[in-house]
mmCIF file of N, CA, C and O in Angstrom:
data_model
loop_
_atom_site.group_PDB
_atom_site.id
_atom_site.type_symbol
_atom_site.label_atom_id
_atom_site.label_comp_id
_atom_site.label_asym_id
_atom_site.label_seq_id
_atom_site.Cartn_x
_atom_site.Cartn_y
_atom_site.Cartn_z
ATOM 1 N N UNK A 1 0.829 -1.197 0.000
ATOM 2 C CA UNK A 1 0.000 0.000 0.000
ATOM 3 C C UNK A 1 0.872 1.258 0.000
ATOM 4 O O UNK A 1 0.577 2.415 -0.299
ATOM 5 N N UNK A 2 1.921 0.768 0.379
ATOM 6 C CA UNK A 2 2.928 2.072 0.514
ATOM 7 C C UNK A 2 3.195 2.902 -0.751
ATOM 8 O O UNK A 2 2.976 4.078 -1.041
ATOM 9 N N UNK A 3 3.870 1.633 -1.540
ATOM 10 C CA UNK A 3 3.962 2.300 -3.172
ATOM 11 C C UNK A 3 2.392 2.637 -3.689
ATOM 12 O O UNK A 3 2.456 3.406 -4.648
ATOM 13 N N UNK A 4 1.541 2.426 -3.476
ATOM 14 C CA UNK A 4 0.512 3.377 -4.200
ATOM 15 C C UNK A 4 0.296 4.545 -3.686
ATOM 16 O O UNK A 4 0.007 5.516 -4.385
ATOM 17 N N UNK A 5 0.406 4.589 -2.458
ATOM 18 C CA UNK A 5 0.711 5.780 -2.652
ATOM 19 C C UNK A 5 1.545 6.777 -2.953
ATOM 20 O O UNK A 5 1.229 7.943 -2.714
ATOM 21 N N UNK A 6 2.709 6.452 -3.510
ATOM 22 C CA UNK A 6 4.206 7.337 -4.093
ATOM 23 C C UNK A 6 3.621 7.115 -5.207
ATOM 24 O O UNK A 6 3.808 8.215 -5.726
ATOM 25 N N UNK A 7 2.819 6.279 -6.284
ATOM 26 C CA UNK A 7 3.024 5.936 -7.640
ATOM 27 C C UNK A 7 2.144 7.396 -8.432
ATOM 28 O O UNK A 7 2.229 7.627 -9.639
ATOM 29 N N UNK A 8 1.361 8.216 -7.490
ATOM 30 C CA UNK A 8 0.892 9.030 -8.247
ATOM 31 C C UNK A 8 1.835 10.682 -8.759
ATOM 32 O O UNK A 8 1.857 11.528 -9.652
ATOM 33 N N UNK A 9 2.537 10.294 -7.375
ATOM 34 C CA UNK A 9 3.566 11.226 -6.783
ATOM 35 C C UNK A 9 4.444 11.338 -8.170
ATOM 36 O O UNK A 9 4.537 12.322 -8.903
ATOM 37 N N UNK A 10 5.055 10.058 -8.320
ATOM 38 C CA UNK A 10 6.222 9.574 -9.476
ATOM 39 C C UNK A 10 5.612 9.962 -10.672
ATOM 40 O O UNK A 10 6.160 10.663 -11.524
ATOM 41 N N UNK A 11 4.402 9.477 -10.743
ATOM 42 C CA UNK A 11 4.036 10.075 -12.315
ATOM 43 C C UNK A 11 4.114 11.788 -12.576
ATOM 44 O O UNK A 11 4.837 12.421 -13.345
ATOM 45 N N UNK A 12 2.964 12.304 -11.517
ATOM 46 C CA UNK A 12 3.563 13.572 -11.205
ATOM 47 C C UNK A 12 4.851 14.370 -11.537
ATOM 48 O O UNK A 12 4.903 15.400 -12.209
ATOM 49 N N UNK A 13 5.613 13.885 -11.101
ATOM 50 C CA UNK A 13 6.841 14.307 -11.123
ATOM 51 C C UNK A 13 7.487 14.171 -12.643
ATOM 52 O O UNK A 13 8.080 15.085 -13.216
ATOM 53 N N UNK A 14 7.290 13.058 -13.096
ATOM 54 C CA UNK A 14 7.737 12.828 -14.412
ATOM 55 C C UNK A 14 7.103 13.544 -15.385
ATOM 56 O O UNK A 14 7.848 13.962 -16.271
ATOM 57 N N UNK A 15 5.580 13.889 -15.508
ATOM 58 C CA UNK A 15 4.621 15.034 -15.955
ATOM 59 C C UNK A 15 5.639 16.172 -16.322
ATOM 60 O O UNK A 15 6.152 16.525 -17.384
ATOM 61 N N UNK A 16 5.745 16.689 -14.778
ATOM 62 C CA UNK A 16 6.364 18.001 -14.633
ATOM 63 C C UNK A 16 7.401 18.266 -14.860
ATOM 64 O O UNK A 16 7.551 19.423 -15.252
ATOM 65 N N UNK A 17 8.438 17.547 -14.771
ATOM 66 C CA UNK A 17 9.603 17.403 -15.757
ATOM 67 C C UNK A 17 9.669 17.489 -17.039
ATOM 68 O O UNK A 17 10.619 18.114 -17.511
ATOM 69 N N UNK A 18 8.572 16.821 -18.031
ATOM 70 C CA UNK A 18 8.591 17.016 -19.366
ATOM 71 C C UNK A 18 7.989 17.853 -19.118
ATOM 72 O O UNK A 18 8.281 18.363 -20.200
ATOM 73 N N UNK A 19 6.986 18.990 -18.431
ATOM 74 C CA UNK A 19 6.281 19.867 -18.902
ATOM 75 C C UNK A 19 7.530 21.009 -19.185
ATOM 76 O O UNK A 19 7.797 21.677 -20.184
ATOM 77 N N UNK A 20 8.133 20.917 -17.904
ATOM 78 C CA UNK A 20 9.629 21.895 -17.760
ATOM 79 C C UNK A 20 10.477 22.065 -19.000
ATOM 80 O O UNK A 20 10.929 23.063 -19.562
ATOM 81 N N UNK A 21 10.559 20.548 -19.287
ATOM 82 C CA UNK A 21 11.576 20.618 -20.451
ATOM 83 C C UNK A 21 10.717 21.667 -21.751
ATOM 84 O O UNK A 21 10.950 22.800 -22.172
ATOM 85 N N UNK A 22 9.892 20.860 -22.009
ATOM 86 C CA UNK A 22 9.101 21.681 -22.750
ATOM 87 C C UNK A 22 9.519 23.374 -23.338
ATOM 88 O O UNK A 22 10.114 23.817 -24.321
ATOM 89 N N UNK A 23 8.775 24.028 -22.021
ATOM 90 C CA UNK A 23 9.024 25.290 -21.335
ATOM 91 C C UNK A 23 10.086 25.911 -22.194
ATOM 92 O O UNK A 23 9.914 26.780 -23.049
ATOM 93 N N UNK A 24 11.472 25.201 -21.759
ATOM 94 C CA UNK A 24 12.724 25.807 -21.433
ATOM 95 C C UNK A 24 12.915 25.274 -23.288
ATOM 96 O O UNK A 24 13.861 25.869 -23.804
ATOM 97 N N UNK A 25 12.462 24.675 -23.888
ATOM 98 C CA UNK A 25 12.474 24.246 -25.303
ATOM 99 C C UNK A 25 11.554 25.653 -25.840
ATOM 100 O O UNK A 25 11.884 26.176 -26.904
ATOM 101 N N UNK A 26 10.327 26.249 -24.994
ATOM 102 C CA UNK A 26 9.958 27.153 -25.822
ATOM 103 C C UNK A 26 10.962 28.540 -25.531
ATOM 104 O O UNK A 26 11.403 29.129 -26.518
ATOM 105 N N UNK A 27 11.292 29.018 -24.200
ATOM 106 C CA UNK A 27 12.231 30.089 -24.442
ATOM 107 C C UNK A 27 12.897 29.952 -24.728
ATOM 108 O O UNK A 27 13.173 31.096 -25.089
ATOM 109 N N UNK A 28 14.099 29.109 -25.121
ATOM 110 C CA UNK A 28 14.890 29.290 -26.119
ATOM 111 C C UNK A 28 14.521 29.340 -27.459
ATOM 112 O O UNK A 28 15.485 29.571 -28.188
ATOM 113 N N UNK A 29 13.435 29.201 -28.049
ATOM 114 C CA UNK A 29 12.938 29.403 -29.492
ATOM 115 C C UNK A 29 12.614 31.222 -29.456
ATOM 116 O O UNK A 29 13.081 31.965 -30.320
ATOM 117 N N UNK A 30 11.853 31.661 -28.448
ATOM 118 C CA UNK A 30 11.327 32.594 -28.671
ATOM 119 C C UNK A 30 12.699 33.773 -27.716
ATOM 120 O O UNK A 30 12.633 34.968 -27.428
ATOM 121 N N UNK A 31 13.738 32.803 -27.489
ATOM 122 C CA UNK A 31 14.856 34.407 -27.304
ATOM 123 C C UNK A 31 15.660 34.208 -28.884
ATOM 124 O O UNK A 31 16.543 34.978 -29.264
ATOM 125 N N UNK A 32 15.244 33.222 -29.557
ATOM 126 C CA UNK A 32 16.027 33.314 -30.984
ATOM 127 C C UNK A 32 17.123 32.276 -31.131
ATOM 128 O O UNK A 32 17.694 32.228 -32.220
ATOM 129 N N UNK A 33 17.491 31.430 -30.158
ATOM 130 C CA UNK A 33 18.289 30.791 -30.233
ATOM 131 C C UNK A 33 18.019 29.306 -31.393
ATOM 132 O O UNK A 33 16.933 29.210 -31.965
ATOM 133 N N UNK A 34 18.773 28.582 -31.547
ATOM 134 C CA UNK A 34 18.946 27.493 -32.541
ATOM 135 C C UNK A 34 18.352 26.063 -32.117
ATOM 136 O O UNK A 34 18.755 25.693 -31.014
ATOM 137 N N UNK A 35 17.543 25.255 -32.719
ATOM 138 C CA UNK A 35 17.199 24.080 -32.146
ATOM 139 C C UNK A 35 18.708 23.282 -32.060
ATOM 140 O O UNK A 35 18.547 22.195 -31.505
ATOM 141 N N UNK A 36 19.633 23.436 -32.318
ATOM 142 C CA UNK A 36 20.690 23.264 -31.858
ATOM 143 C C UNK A 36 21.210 23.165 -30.682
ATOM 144 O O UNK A 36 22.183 22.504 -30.322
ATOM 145 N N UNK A 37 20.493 23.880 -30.063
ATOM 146 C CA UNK A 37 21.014 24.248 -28.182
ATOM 147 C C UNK A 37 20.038 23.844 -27.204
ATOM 148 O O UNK A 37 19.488 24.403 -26.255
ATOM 149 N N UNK A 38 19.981 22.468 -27.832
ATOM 150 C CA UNK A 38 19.237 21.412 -27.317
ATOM 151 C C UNK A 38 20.144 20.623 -26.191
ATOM 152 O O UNK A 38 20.973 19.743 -26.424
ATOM 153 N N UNK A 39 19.771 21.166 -24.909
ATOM 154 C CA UNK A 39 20.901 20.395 -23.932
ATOM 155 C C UNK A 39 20.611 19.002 -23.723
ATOM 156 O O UNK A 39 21.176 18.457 -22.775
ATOM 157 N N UNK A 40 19.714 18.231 -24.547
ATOM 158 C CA UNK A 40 19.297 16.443 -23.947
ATOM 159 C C UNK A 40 19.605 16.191 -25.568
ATOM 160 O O UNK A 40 19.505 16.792 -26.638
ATOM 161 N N UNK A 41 20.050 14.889 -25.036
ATOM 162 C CA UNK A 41 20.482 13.786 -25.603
ATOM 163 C C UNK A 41 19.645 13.140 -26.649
ATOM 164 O O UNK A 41 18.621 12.500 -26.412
ATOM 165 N N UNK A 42 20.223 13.384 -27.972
ATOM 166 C CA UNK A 42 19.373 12.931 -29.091
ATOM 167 C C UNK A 42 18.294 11.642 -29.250
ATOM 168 O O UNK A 42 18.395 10.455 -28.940
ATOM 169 N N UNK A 43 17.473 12.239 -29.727
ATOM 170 C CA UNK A 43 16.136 10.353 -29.281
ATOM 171 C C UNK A 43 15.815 10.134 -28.019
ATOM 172 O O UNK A 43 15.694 8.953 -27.693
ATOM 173 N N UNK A 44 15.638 10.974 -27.196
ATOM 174 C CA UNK A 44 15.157 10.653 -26.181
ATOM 175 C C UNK A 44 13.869 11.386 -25.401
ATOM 176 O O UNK A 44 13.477 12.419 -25.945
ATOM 177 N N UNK A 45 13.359 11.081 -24.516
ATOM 178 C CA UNK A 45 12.084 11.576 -24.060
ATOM 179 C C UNK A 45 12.428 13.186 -24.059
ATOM 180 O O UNK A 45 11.903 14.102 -24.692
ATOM 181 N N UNK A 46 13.191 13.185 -23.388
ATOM 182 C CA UNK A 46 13.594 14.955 -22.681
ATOM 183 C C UNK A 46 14.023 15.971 -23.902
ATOM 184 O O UNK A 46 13.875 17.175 -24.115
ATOM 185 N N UNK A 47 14.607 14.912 -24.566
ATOM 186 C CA UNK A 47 14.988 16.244 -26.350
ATOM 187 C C UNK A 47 13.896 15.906 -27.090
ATOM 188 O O UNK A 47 14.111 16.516 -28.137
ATOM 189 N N UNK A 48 12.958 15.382 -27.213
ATOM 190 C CA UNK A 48 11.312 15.237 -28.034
ATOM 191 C C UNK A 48 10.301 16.595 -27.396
ATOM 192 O O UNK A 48 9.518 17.330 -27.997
ATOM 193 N N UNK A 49 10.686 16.557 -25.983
ATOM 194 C CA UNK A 49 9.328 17.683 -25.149
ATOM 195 C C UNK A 49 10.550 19.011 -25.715
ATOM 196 O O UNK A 49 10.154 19.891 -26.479
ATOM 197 N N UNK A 50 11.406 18.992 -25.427
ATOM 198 C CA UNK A 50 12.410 20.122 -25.715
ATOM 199 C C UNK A 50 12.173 20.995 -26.633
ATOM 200 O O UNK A 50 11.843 22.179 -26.581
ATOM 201 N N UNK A 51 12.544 19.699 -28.169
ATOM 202 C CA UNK A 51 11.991 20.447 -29.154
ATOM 203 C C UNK A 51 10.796 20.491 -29.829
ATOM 204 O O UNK A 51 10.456 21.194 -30.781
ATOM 205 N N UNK A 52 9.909 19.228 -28.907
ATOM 206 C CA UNK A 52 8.403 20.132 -29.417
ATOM 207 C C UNK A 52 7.928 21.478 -28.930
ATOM 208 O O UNK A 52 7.099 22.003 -29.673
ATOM 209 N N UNK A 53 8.336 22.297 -27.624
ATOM 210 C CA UNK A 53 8.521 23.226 -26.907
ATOM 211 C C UNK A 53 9.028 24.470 -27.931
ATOM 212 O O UNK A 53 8.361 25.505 -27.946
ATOM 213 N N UNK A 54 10.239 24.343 -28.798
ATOM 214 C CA UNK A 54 11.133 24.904 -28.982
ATOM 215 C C UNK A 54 10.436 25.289 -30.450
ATOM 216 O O UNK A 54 10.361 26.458 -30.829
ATOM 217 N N UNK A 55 10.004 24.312 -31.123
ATOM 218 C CA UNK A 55 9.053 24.398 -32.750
ATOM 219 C C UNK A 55 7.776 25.449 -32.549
ATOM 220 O O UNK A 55 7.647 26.406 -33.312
ATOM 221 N N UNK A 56 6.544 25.114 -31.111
ATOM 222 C CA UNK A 56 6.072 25.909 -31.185
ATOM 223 C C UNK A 56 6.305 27.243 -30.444
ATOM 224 O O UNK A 56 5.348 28.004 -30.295
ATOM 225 N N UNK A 57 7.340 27.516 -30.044
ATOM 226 C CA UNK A 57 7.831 28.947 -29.836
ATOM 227 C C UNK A 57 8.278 29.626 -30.915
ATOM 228 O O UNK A 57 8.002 30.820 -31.030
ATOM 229 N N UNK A 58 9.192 28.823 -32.058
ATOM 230 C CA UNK A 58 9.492 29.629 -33.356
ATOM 231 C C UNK A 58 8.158 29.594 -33.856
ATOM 232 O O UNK A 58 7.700 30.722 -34.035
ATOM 233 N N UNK A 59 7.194 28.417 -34.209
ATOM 234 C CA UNK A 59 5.870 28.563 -34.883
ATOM 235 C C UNK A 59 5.156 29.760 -34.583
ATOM 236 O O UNK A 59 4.377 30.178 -35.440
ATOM 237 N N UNK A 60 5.341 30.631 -33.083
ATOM 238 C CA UNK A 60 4.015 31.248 -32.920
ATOM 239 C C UNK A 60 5.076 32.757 -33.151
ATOM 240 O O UNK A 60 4.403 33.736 -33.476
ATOM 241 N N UNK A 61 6.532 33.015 -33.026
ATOM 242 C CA UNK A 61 7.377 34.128 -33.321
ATOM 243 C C UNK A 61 6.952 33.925 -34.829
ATOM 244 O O UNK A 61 6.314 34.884 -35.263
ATOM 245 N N UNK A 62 7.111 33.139 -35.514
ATOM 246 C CA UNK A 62 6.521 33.180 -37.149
ATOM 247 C C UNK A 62 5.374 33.596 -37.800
ATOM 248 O O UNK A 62 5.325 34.095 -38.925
ATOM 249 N N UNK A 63 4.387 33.356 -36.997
ATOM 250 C CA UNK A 63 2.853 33.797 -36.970
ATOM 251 C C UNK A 63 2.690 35.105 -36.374
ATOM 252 O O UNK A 63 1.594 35.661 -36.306
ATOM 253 N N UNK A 64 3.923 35.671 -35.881
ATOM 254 C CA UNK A 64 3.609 37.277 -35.593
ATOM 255 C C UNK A 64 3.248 37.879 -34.501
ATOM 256 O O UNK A 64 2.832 39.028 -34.348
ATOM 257 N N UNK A 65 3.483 36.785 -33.513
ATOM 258 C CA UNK A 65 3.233 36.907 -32.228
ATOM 259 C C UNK A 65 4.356 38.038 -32.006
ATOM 260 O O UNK A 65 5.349 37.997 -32.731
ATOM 261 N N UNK A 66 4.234 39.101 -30.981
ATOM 262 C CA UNK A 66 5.505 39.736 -30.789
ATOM 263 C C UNK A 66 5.953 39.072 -29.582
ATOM 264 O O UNK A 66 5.217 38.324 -28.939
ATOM 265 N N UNK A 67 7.200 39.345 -29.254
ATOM 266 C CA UNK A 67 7.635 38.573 -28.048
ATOM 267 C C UNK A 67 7.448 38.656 -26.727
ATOM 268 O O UNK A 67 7.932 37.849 -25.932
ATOM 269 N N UNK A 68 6.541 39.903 -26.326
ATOM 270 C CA UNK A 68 5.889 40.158 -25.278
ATOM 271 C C UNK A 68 4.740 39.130 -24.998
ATOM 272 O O UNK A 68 4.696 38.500 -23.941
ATOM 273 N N UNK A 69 3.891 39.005 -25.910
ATOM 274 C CA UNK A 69 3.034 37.852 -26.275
ATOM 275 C C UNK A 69 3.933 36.406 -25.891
ATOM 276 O O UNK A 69 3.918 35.585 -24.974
ATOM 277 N N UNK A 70 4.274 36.497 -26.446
ATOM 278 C CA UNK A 70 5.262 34.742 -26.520
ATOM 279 C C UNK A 70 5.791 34.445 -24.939
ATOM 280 O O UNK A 70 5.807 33.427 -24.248
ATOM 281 N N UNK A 71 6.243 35.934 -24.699
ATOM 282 C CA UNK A 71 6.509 35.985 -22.964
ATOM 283 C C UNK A 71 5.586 35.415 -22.064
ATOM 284 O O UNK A 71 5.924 34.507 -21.305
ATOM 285 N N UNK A 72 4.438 35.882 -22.092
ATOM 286 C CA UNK A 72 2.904 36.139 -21.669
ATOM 287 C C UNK A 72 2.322 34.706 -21.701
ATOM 288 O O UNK A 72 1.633 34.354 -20.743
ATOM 289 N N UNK A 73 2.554 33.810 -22.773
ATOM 290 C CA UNK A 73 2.321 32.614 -23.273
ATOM 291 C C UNK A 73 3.132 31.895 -22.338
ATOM 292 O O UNK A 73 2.551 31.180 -21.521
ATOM 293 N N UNK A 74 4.427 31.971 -22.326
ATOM 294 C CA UNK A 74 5.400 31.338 -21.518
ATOM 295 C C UNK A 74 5.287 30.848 -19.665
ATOM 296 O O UNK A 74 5.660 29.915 -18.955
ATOM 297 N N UNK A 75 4.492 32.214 -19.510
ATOM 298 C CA UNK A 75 4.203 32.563 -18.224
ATOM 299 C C UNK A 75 3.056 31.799 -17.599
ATOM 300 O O UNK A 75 2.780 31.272 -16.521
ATOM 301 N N UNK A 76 2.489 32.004 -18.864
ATOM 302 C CA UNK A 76 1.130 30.864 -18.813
ATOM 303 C C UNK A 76 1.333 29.394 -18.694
ATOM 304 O O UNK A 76 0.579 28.628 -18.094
ATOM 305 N N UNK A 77 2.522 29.048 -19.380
ATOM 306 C CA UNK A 77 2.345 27.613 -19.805
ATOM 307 C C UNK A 77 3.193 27.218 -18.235
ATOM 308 O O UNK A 77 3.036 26.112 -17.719
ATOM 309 N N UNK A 78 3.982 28.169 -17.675
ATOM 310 C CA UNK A 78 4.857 27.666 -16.520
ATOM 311 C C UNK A 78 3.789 27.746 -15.445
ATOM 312 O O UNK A 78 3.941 26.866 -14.597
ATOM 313 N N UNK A 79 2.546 28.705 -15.191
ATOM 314 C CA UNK A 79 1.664 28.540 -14.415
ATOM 315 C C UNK A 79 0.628 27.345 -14.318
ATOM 316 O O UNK A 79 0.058 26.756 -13.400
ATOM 317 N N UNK A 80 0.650 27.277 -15.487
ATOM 318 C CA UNK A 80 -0.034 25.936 -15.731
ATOM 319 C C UNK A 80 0.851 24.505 -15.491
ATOM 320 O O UNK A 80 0.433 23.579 -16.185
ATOM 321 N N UNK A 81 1.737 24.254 -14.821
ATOM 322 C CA UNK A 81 2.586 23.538 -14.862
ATOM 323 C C UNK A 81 2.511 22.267 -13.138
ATOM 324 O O UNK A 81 3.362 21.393 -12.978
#
């Protein structure tokens, strides 16, 4: 009974970790930087949330968002987190 109750905890946690990565995949798109400066390890869970993070931060700087917006968005998505 013990581990059920940690097992929601663990998922949790793992959630919020990719949500993070995410995140930190979208400000670096929207300060301009390169999907290049991808700090995780190619093919793996943590560089997939990274640069799906990172695509729609250039996607929405492309669509004309100004970066106050994109900020604003950012702020949101970390509150929501």
């Amino acid at each position: 009974q013990k581990f059920r109750n940690q097992e929601p905890t663990m998922r949790k946690q793992k959630r919020d970790q990719s949500h993070r990565t995410y995140t930190k995949g979208y400000q670096t798109a929207i300060a301009g930087r390169s999907l290049s400066n991808c700090p995780y390890k190619e093919n793996t869970l943590m560089s997939d949330n990274w640069s799906r993070g990172w695509r729609e931060g250039r996607k929405d700087l492309w669509s004309g968002c100004t970066t106050s917006v994109c900020h604003q968005k950012l702020g949101n998505l970390i509150l929501n987190s």
